[in-house]
Each structure stands twice: as structure tokens, then as C-alpha cells.
PDB file of C-alpha atoms and ligand atoms in Angstrom:
ATOM      1  CA  UNK A   1     -66.401  22.178-129.489  1.00 65.00           C
ATOM      2  CA  UNK A   2     -66.186  20.211-126.369  1.00 69.00           C
ATOM      3  CA  UNK A   3     -68.673  20.223-123.365  1.00 78.00           C
ATOM      4  CA  UNK A   4     -67.916  19.702-120.312  1.00 87.00           C
ATOM      5  CA  UNK A   5     -70.723  18.463-117.683  1.00 91.00           C
ATOM      6  CA  UNK A   6     -70.928  20.149-114.172  1.00 93.00           C
ATOM      7  CA  UNK A   7     -71.191  17.731-111.503  1.00 94.00           C
ATOM      8  CA  UNK A   8     -74.252  17.188-109.037  1.00 92.00           C
ATOM      9  CA  UNK A   9     -72.159  16.897-105.972  1.00 92.00           C
ATOM     10  CA  UNK A  10     -69.616  19.416-105.958  1.00 94.00           C
ATOM     11  CA  UNK A  11     -70.610  21.216-108.905  1.00 93.00           C
ATOM     12  CA  UNK A  12     -67.416  20.932-111.073  1.00 94.00           C
ATOM     13  CA  UNK A  13     -67.052  20.591-114.599  1.00 95.00           C
ATOM     14  CA  UNK A  14     -65.694  17.255-115.579  1.00 94.00           C
ATOM     15  CA  UNK A  15     -65.456  15.293-118.350  1.00 91.00           C
ATOM     16  CA  UNK A  16     -64.771  11.750-116.124  1.00 91.00           C
ATOM     17  CA  UNK A  17     -68.033  11.553-114.477  1.00 94.00           C
ATOM     18  CA  UNK A  18     -70.643   9.378-114.980  1.00 93.00           C
ATOM     19  CA  UNK A  19     -74.393  10.068-115.437  1.00 90.00           C
ATOM     20  CA  UNK A  20     -76.599   8.309-112.740  1.00 83.00           C
ATOM     21  CA  UNK A  21     -80.277   8.785-112.747  1.00 78.00           C
ATOM     22  CA  UNK A  22     -79.928  11.539-115.384  1.00 81.00           C
ATOM     23  CA  UNK A  23     -77.383  13.091-112.675  1.00 89.00           C
ATOM     24  CA  UNK A  24     -74.188  13.841-113.267  1.00 93.00           C
ATOM     25  CA  UNK A  25     -71.361  12.768-110.590  1.00 94.00           C
ATOM     26  CA  UNK A  26     -67.827  13.461-111.132  1.00 95.00           C
ATOM     27  CA  UNK A  27     -65.059  10.700-110.678  1.00 95.00           C
ATOM     28  CA  UNK A  28     -64.039  11.967-107.102  1.00 96.00           C
ATOM     29  CA  UNK A  29     -67.418  12.103-105.808  1.00 94.00           C
ATOM     30  CA  UNK A  30     -68.680   8.848-107.348  1.00 93.00           C
ATOM     31  CA  UNK A  31     -65.627   7.192-105.395  1.00 95.00           C
ATOM     32  CA  UNK A  32     -66.114   9.051-102.322  1.00 95.00           C
ATOM     33  CA  UNK A  33     -69.986   8.057-102.432  1.00 92.00           C
ATOM     34  CA  UNK A  34     -68.840   4.657-103.022  1.00 93.00           C
ATOM     35  CA  UNK A  35     -66.478   4.659 -99.958  1.00 96.00           C
ATOM     36  CA  UNK A  36     -69.080   6.636 -97.997  1.00 96.00           C
ATOM     37  CA  UNK A  37     -71.147   3.955 -95.452  1.00 96.00           C
ATOM     38  CA  UNK A  38     -74.814   5.118 -95.440  1.00 94.00           C
ATOM     39  CA  UNK A  39     -74.422   5.458 -91.581  1.00 96.00           C
ATOM     40  CA  UNK A  40     -71.981   8.716 -92.483  1.00 97.00           C
ATOM     41  CA  UNK A  41     -73.481  12.262 -91.993  1.00 95.00           C
ATOM     42  CA  UNK A  42     -71.337  12.956 -95.298  1.00 94.00           C
ATOM     43  CA  UNK A  43     -74.019  10.439 -96.608  1.00 95.00           C
ATOM     44  CA  UNK A  44     -76.949  12.332 -96.194  1.00 94.00           C
ATOM     45  CA  UNK A  45     -74.974  15.575 -97.846  1.00 93.00           C
ATOM     46  CA  UNK A  46     -74.602  13.338-100.975  1.00 92.00           C
ATOM     47  CA  UNK A  47     -78.630  12.067-100.794  1.00 91.00           C
ATOM     48  CA  UNK A  48     -79.091  15.892-100.364  1.00 93.00           C
ATOM     49  CA  UNK A  49     -77.046  17.046-103.015  1.00 91.00           C
ATOM     50  CA  UNK A  50     -78.610  14.592-105.585  1.00 88.00           C
ATOM     51  CA  UNK A  51     -82.110  15.270-104.783  1.00 89.00           C
ATOM     52  CA  UNK A  52     -81.643  18.759-105.083  1.00 88.00           C
ATOM     53  CA  UNK A  53     -80.276  18.310-108.335  1.00 85.00           C
ATOM     54  CA  UNK A  54     -82.790  16.030-109.530  1.00 80.00           C
ATOM     55  CA  UNK A  55     -85.590  18.300-108.699  1.00 82.00           C
ATOM     56  CA  UNK A  56     -84.267  21.112-110.660  1.00 78.00           C
ATOM     57  CA  UNK A  57     -84.214  19.143-113.759  1.00 69.00           C
ATOM     58  CA  UNK A  58     -88.005  18.236-113.511  1.00 66.00           C
ATOM     59  CA  UNK A  59     -90.072  20.771-114.719  1.00 68.00           C
ATOM     60  CA  UNK A  60     -92.839  22.395-112.049  1.00 59.00           C
TER      61      UNK A  60
HETATM   62 ZN1   ZN B 101     -67.812  15.806-108.006  1.00 93.02          ZN
END
């Protein structure tokens, strides 16, 4: 049975992504993150999504 992981940023299920610090990021988001400078507002969005995804993985 093939299982696709869900991207932590865009929630898309894909099998071409990468695992980064326990998070899964699809190829499209990975590429966009690399192309987005840290002073771009879009970068904050990525960081926020990653923090949110990471937090949901830690049992409270
Ligand atoms: Zn994605």
C-alpha cells in the first residue's frame, strides 16, 4: 500500500517532498522557500506554517 505524506506548508499529499526536522515539505514548497528571501512577508508564512505543524506533533 502506497502512502503519501502531507506537506506541512500547503497540506498537499505528495511523494516528491523532503523530510525536514520531522516535517514533510513538498517539492514545490521547498523550492519556493529556497527562492524566498527572509525579508519577504511570504517567508514569515512558511515559518509560521512550520511552527504550527511542528507544535501539533509534540504531545502536550
Ligand atoms: Zn507544499
